XYZ file of C-alpha atoms in Angstrom:
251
model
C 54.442 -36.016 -37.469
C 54.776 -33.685 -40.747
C 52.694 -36.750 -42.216
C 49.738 -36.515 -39.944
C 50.573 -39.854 -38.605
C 50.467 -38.898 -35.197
C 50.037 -42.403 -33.796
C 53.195 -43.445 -35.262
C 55.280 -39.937 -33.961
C 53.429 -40.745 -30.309
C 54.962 -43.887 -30.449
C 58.497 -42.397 -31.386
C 57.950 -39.816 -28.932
C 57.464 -42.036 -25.932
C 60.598 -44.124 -26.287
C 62.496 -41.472 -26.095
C 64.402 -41.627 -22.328
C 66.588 -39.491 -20.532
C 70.007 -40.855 -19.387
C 70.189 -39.737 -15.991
C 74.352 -40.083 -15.790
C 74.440 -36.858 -18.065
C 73.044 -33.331 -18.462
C 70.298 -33.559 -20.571
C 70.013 -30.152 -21.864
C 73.591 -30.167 -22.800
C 73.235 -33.529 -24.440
C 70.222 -32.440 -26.391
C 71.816 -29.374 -26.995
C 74.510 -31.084 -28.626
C 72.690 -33.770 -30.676
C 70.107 -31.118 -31.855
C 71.214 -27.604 -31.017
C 68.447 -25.070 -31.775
C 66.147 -26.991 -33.007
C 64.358 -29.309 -30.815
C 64.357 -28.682 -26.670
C 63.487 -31.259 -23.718
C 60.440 -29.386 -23.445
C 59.517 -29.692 -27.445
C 59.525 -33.473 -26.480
C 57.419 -33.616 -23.533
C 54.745 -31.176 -25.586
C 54.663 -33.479 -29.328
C 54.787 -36.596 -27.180
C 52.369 -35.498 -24.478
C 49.713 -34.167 -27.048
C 50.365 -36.697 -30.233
C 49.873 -39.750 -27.329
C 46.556 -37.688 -25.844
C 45.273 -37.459 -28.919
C 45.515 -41.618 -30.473
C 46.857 -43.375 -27.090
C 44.316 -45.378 -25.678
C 43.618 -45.261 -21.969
C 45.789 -48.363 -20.912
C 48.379 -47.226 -23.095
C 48.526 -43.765 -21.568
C 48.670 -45.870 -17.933
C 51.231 -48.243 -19.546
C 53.652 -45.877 -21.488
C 53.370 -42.600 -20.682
C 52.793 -41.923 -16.687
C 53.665 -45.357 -15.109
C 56.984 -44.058 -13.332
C 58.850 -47.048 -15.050
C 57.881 -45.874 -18.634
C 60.824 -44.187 -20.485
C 58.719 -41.038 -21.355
C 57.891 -40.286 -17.752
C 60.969 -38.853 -17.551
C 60.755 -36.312 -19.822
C 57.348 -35.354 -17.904
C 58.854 -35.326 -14.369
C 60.826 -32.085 -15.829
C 58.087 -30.904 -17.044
C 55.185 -31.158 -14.523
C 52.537 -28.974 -16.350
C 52.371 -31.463 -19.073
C 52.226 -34.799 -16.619
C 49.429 -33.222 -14.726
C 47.359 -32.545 -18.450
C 47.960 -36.076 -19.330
C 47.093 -37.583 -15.557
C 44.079 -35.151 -15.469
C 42.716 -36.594 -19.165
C 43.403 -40.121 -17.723
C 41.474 -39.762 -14.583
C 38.422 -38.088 -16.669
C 38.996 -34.524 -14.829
C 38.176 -33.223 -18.354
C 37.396 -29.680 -17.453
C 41.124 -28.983 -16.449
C 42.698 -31.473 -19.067
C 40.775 -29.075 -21.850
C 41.323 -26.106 -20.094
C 44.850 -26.524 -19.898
C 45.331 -27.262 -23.269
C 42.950 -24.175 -24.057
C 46.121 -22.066 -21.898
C 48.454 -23.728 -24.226
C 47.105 -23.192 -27.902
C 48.133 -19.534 -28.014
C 51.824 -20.514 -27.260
C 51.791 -23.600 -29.251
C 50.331 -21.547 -32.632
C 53.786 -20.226 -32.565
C 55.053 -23.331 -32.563
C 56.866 -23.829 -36.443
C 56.784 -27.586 -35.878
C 53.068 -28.150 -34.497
C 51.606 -24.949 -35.329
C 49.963 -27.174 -38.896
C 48.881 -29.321 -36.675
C 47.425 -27.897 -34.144
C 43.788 -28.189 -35.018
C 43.608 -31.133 -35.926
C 45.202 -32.412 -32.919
C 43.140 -30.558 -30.591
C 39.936 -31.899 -32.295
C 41.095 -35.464 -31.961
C 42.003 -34.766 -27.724
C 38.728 -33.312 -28.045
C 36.291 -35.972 -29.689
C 38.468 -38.705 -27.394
C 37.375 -37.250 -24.299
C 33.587 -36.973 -25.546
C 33.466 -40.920 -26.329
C 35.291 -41.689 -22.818
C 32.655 -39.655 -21.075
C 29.648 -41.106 -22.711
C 31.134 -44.695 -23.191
C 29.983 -46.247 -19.858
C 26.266 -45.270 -20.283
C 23.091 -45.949 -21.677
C 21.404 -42.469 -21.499
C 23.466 -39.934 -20.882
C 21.488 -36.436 -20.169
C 23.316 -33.808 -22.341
C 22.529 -30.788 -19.904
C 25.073 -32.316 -17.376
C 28.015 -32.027 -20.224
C 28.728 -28.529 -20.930
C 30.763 -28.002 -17.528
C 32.843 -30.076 -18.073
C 33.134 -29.354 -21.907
C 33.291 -25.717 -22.383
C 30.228 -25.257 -24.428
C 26.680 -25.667 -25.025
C 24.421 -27.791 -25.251
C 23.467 -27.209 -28.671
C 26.937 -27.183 -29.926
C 27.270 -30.403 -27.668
C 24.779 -32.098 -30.164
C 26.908 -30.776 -32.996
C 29.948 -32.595 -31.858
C 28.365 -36.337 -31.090
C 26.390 -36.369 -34.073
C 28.971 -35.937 -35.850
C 30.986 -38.392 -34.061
C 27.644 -40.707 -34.463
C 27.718 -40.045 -38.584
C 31.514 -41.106 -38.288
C 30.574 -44.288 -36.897
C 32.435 -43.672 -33.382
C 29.571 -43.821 -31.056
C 26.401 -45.845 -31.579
C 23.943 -43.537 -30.975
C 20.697 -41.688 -30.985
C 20.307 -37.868 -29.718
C 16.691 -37.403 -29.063
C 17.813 -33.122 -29.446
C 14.089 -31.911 -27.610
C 14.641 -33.951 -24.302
C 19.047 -33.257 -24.724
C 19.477 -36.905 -24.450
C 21.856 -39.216 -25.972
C 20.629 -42.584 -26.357
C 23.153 -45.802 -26.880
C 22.483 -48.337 -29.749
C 22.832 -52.439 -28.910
C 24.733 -54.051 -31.272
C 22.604 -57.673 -32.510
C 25.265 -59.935 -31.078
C 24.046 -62.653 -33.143
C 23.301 -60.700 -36.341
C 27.053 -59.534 -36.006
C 28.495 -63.428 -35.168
C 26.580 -64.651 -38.033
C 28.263 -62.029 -40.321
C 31.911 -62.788 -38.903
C 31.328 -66.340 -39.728
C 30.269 -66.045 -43.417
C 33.323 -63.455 -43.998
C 35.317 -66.649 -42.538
C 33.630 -68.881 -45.006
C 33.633 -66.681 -47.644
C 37.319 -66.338 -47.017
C 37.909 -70.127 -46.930
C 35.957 -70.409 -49.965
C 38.186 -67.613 -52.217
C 41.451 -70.309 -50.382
C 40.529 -73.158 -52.035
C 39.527 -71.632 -55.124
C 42.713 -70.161 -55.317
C 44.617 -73.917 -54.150
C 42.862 -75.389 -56.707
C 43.773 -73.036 -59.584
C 47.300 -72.991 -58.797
C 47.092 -76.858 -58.894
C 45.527 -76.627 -62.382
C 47.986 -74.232 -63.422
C 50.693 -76.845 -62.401
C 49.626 -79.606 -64.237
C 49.346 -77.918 -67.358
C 52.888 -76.489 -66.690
C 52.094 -72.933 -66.783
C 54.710 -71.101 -64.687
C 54.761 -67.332 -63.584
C 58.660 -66.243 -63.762
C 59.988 -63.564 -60.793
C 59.004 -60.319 -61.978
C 61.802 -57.700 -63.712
C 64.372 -55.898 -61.269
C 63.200 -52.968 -62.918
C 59.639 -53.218 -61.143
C 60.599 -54.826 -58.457
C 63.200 -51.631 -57.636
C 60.431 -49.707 -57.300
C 58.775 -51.288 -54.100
C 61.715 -49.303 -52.386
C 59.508 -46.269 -51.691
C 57.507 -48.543 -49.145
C 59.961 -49.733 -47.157
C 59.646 -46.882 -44.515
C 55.758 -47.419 -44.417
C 56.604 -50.910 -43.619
C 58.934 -50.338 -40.929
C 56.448 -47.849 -39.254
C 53.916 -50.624 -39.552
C 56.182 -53.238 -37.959
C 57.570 -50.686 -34.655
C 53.285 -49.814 -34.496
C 52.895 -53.761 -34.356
C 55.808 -54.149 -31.929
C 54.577 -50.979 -29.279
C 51.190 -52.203 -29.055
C 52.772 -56.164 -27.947
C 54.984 -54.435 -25.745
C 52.204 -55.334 -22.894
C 51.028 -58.666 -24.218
């Protein structure tokens, strides 16, 4: 998480599991002392998986009762009914719960840098659930359940629009956000020359090895010295492969 890649600490967060044969206080006590509480846990995970958690994956790995997070969140109920409130849509109280939070959470020495950002992310989720399923969506009928205004409504989704999240128009006199079709066949003819345009660089590269072998040029391994330093990516790599490995989990 003191990367800012909050996907990858949700995804820590959420296997964690209580052992239900001990005290879990004491054993966290013991493992961590001071330094990191049950409650800690529920709180990172809980916000980290709002934040970059997709719906079915919040379903899936966070409040079905067989996931191993849920236990964490049955201690702390506060945090299970944010998280079940942001699934079901009930923005207003999701937001305004986490609005309760921030003050206690800026004192936070672990998620205090992070805050912000965090919140924003919760925050521009819930805006492209709540538009997603329509066409026209009248902006007036938003700021109840966002905590604003209008006007700073618009703010928000064009900026979301300029980041390429929504597909959009905001016609800003009549407060109406209008959805952009994507040209289905404009966009399958594009897929289909990157996949021959892909082929193509294949063979080119087939054929130029095959050249290379029959006039017997050979590239040797390259010197321990450089290869040493492709240490430094090994952790990157393992992230990748447990990010890989949680979202299959379902499949």
């Amino acid at each position: 998480m003191c990367r800012r890649k909050y996907r990858a600490a949700a995804i820590r967060f959420v296997r964690c599991a209580l052992d239900p044969s001990e005290n879990a206080s004491k054993t966290m006590a013991s493992v961590f002392g001071n330094v990191l509480s049950l409650e800690d846990v529920a709180i990172y995970g809980g916000i980290t998986a709002l934040a970059t958690f997709s719906r079915s994956e919040l379903h899936s790995k966070v409040l079905m009762l067989s996931a191993p997070f849920r236990s964490f969140l049955e201690l702390f109920p506060d945090v299970r009914e944010l998280i079940a409130d942001f699934h079901a849509s009930r923005y207003t109280s999701a937001l305004k719960y986490l609005e309760k939070l921030r003050p206690e959470l800026q004192l936070d020495m672990y998620l205090s840098d992070h805050l912000s950002q965090l919140y924003d992310m919760v925050r521009s989720k819930a805006l492209l659930q709540y538009v997603s399923p329509y066409e026209i969506v009248e902006l007036t009928r938003m700021p109840d359940a966002f905590g604003t205004s209008v006007s700073q409504l618009q703010e928000e989704l064009a900026s979301l629009i300029l980041q390429g999240q929504i597909h959009a128009r905001i016609d800003a006199p009549k407060n109406v956000l209008n959805r952009i079709h994507t040209d289905l066949r404009a966009r399958t003819v594009s897929e289909a020359f990157d996949v021959t345009r892909a082929a193509c660089d294949d063979m080119e590269c087939s054929l130029l090895r095959v050249i290379l072998m029959k006039a017997g040029v050979t590239v040797t391994s390259a010197p321990q010295s450089l290869q040493a330093g492709s240490g430094g990516d090994m952790e990157e790599s393992k992230e990748h492969e447990e990010t890989e490995a949680f979202e299959n989990e379902d499949a």
